[in-house]
Short mmCIF file of C-alpha atoms and ligand atoms in Angstrom, two decimals:
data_model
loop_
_atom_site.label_atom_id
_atom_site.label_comp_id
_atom_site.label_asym_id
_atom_site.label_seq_id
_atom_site.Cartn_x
_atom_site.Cartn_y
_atom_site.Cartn_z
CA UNK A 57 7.82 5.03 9.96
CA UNK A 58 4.41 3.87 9.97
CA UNK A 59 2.85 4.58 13.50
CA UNK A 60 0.05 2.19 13.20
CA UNK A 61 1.66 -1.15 11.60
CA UNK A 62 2.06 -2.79 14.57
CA UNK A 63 -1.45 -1.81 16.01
CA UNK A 64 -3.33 -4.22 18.08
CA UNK A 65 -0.12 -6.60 18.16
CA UNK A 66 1.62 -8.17 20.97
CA UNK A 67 5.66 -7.99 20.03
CA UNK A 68 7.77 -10.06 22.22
CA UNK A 69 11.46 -9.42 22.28
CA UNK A 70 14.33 -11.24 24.02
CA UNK A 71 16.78 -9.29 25.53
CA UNK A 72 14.97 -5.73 24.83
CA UNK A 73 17.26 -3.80 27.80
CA UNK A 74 19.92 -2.49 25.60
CA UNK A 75 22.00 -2.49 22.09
CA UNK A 76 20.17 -3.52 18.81
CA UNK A 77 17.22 -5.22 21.47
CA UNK A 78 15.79 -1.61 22.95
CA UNK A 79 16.15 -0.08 19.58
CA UNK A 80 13.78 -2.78 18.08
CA UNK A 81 11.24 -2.39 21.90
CA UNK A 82 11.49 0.77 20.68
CA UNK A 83 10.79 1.02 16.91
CA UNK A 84 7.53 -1.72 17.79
CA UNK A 85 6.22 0.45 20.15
CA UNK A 86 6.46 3.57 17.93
CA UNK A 87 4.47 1.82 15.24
CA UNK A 88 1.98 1.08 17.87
CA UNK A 89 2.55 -1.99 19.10
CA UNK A 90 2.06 -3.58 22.69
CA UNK A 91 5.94 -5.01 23.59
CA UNK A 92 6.51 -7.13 26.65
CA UNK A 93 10.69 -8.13 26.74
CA UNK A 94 12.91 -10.48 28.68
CA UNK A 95 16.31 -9.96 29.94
CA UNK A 96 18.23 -10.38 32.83
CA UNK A 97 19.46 -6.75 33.27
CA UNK A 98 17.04 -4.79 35.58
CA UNK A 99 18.20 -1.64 35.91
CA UNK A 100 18.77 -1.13 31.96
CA UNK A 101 15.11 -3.00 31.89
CA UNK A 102 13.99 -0.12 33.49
CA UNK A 103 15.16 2.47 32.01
CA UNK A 104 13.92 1.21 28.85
CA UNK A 105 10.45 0.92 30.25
CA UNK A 106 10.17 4.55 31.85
CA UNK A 107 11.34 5.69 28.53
CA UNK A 108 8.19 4.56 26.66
CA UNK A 109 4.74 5.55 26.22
CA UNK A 110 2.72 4.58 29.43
CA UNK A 111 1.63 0.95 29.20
CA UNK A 112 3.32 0.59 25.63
CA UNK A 113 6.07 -1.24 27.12
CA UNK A 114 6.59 -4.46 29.95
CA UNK A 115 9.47 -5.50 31.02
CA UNK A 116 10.13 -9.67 32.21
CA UNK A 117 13.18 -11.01 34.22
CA UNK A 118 13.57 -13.89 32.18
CA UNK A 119 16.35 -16.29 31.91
CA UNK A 120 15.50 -17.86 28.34
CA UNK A 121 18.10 -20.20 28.67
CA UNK A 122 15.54 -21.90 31.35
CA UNK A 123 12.52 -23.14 28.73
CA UNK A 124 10.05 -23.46 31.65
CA UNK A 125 10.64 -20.06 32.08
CA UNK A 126 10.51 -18.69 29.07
CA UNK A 127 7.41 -20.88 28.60
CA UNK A 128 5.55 -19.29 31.59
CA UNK A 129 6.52 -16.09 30.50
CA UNK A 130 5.06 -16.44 27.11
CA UNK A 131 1.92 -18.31 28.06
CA UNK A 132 0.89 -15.50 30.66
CA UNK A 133 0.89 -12.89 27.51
CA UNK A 134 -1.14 -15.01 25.68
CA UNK A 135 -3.36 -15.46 28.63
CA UNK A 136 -3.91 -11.87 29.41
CA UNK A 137 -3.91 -10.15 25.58
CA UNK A 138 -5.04 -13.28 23.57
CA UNK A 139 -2.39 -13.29 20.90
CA UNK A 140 1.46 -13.46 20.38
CA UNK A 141 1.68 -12.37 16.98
CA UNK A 142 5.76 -11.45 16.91
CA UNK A 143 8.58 -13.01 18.56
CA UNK A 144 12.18 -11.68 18.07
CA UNK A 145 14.71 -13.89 19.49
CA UNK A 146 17.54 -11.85 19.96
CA UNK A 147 19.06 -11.94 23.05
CA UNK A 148 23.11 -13.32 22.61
CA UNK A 149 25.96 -13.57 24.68
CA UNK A 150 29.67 -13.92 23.23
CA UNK A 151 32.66 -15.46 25.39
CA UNK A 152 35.35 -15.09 22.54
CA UNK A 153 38.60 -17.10 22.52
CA UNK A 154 40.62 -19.62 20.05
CA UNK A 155 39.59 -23.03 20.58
CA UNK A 156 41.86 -24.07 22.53
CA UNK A 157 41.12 -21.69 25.39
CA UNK A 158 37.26 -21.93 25.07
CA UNK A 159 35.90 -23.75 28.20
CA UNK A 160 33.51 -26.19 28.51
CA UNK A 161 31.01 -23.33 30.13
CA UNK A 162 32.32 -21.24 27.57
CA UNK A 163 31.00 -23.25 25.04
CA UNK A 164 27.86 -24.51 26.41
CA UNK A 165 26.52 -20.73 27.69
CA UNK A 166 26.99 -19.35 23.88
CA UNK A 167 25.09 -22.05 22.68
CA UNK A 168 22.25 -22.17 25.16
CA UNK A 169 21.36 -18.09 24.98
CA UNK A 170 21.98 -17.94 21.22
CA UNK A 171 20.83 -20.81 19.74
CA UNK A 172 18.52 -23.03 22.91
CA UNK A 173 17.64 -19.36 23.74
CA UNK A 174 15.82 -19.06 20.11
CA UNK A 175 14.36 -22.83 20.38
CA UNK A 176 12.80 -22.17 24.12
CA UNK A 177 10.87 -19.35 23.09
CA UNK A 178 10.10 -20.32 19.65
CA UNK A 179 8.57 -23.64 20.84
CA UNK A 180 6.71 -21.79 23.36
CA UNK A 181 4.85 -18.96 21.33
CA UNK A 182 4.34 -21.37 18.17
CA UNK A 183 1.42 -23.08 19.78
CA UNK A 184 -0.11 -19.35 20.29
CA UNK A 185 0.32 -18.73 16.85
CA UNK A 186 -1.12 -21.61 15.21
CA UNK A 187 -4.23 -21.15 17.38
CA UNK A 188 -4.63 -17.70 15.81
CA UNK A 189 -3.09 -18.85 12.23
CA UNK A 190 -0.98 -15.79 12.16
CA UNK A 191 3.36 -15.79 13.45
CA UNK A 192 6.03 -13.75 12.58
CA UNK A 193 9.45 -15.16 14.84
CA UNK A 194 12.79 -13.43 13.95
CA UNK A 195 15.67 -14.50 14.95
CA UNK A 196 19.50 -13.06 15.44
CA UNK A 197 22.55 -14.39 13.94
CA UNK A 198 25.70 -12.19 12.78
CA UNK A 199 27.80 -12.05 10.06
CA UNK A 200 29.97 -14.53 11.98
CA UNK A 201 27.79 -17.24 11.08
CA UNK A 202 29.97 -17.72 7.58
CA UNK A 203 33.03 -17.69 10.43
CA UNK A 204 35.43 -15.77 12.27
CA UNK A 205 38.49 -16.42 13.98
CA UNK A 206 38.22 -16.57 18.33
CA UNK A 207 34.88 -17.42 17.49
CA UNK A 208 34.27 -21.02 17.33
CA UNK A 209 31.34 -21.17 19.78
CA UNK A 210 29.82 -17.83 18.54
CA UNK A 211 30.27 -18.92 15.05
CA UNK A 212 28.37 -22.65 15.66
CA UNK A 213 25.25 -20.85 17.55
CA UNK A 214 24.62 -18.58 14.69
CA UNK A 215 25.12 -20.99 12.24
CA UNK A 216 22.68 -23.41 14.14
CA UNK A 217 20.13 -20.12 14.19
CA UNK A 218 20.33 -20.23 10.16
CA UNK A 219 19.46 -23.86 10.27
CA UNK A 220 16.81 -23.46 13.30
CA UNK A 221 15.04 -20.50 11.16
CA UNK A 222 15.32 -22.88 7.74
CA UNK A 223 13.86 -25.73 9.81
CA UNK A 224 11.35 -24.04 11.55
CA UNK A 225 10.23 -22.00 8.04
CA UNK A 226 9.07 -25.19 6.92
CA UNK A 227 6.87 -26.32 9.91
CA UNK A 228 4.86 -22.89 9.92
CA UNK A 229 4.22 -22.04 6.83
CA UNK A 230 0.70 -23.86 6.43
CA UNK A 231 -0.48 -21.79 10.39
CA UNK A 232 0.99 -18.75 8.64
CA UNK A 233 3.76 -18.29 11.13
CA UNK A 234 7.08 -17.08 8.93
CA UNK A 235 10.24 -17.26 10.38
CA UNK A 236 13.85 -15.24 9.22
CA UNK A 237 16.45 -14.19 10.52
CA UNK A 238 18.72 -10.88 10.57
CA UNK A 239 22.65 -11.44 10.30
CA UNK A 240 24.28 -8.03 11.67
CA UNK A 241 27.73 -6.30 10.55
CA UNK A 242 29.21 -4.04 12.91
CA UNK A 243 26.86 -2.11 14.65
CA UNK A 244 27.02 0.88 16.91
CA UNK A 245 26.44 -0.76 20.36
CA UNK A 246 28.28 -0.01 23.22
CA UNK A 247 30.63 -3.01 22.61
CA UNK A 248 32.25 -1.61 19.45
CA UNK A 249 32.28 1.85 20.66
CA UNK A 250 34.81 1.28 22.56
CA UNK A 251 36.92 -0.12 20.12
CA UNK A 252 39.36 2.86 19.08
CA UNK A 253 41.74 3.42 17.04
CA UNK A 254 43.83 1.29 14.56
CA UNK A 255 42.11 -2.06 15.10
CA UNK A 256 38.42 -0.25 14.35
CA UNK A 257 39.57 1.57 11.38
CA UNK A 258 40.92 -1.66 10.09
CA UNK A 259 37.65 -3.67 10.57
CA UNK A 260 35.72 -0.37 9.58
CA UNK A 261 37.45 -0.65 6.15
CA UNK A 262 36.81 -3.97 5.49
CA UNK A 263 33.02 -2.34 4.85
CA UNK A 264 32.05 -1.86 1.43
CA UNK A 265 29.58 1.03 2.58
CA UNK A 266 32.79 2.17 4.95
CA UNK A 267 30.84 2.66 7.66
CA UNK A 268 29.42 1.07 10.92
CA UNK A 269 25.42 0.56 11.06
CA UNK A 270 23.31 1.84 13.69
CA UNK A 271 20.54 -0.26 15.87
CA UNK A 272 17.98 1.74 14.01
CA UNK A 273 19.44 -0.03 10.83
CA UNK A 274 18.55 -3.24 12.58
CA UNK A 275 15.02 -2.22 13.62
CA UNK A 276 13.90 -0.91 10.54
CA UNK A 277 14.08 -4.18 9.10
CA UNK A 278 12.98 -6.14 11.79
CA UNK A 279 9.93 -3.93 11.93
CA UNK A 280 9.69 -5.02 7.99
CA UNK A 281 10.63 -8.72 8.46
CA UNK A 282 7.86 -9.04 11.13
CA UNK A 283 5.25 -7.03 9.54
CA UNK A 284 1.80 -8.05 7.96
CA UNK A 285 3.52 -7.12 4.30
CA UNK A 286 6.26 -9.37 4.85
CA UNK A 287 4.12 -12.84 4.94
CA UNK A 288 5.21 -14.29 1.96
CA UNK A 289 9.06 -14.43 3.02
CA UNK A 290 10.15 -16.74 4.77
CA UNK A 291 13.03 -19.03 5.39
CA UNK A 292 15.52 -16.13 4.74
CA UNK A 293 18.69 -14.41 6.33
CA UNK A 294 18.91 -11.09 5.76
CA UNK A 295 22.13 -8.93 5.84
CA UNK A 296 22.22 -5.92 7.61
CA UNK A 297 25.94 -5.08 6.91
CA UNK A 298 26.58 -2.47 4.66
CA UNK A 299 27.79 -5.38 2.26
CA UNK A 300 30.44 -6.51 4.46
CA UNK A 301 28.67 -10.11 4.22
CA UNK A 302 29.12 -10.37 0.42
CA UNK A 303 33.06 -11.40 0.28
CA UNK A 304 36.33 -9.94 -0.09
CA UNK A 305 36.78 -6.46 -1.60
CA UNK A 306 40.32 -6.09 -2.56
CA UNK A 307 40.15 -2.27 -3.05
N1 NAD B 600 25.95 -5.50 17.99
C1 NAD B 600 26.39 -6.07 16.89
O1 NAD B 600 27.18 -5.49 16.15
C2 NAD B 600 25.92 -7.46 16.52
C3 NAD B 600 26.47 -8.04 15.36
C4 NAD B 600 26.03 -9.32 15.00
C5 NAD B 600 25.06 -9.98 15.75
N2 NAD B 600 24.54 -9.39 16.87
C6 NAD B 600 23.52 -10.13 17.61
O2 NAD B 600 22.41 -9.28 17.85
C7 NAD B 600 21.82 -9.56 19.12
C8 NAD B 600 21.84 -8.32 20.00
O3 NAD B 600 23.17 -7.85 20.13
P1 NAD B 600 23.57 -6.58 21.04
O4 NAD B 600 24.87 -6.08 20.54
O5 NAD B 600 22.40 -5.67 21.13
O6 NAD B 600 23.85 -7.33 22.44
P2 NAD B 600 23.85 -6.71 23.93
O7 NAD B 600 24.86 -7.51 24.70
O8 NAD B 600 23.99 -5.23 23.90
O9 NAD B 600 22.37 -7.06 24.46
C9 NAD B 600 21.95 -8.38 24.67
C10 NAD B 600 20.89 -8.38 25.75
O10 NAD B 600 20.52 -9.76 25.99
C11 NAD B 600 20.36 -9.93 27.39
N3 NAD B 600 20.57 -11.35 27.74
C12 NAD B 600 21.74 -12.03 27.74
N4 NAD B 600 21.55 -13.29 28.17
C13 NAD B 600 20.22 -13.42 28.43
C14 NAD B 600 19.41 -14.49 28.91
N5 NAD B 600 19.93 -15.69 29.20
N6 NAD B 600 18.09 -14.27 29.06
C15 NAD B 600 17.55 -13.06 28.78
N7 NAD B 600 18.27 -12.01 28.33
C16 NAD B 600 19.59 -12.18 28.16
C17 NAD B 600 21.44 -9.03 28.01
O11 NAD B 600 21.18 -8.74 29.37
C18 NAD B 600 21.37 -7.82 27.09
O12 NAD B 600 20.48 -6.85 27.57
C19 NAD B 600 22.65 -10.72 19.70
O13 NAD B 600 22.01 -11.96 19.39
C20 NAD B 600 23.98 -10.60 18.97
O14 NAD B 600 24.66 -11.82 18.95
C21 NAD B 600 24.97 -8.16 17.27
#
């Protein structure tokens, strides 16, 4: 780790309280950056925030699914520091079922923190970052995005978050904003450690690297993605996975 990278940078994240979101609050602020983060969970939100380095870290209740919100939260960063120069959009909700059981609020709250989530703060911190000619804006999809069964609204907002980042790759490349996107595999956040048993061994197996990944896994290469070195990607989705992303493995 490099504890300088991110000096002098303002890192925003979405949903920084907890999971693969605090790890990344975390890993910025350890390289020396200056992270502000929405969410809606307070008393995680704080915890995360008494955790860091005085000052290092500010913490936003922000609904991003509201884009004057997340707007005004934006705008007063670049008000008071003069620069957004990061943006990870990874907040995400799931509300899993087959299709026939998926409710019309169901189906319109996956796609509004996932995917009008991204857009809201995206289209707020990209007029920031052409004024300064510098933007790096990751955003989160998941191996679902290929598909998954019980998953149909999950699967459509991280699919849209591929074509979002694609679209949006194109529009900043000449202000020197890049934007990618991370796809995770199974991860070690509270959600799938408390799978046990048979049905996590199963999906455990299904792993070429026969393991789970850890938020620090995620970080690390969202700390790359976003850096200074990284400028000339663009457009991508990278798998963080363990190779579970590449196809079936029949051994
Ligand atoms: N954990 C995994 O294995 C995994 C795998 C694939 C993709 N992902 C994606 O990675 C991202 C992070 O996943 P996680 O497991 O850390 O999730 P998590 O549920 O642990 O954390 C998500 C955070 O987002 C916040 N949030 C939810 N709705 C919000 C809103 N409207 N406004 C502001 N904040 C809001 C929550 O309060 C929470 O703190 C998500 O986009 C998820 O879909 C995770």
């Amino acid at each position: 780790m490099n504890n300088s990278r991110y000096s002098e940078q303002v890192v925003l994240v979405t949903g920084g309280a907890q999971g693969l979101g605090r790890a990344m609050v975390e890993r910025f602020s350890a390289e020396g950056a200056t992270v502000y983060f929405a969410d809606l969970n307070d008393a995680a939100a704080q915890d995360v925030v008494a955790a860091s380095p005085d000052g290092s870290t500010t913490y936003s209740r922000v609904d991003i699914t509201d884009a004057a919100a997340a707007k005004a939260w934006i705008d007063q960063i670049a008000d008071e520091r003069g620069r957004v120069d990061v943006l990870v959009n990874n907040a995400g909700i799931i509300r899993d079922n087959r299709i026939e059981n998926i409710s019309p609020e169901d189906w319109n709250a996956v796609i509004a923190v996932n995917l009008t989530g991204a857009f809201n703060c995206t289209q707020a911190a990209f007029g920031h970052m052409k004024n300064r000619g510098y933007g790096r804006v990751l955003s989160f999809s998941s191996m679902s995005w290929r598909g998954n069964f019980g998953q149909v609204n999950y699967v459509a907002a991280k699919a849209g978050v591929v074509g979002f980042t694609r679209g949006f790759a194109l529009e900043g490349a000449r202000h020197g904003v890049t934007a990618n996107a991370i796809a995770p595999g199974l991860i070690e956040t509270p959600m799938l450690a408390s799978m046990n048993g048979p049905a996590r061994e199963k999906l455990v197996a299904k792993v070429p690297m026969r393991s789970t990944g850890k938020p620090e896994d995620i970080a690390a290469a969202a700390a790359f993605l976003c850096s200074h070195e990284a400028g000339y990607i663009t457009g991508v989705v990278l798998d963080v996975d363990g190779g579970i992303g590449i196809g079936s493995s029949i051994r």
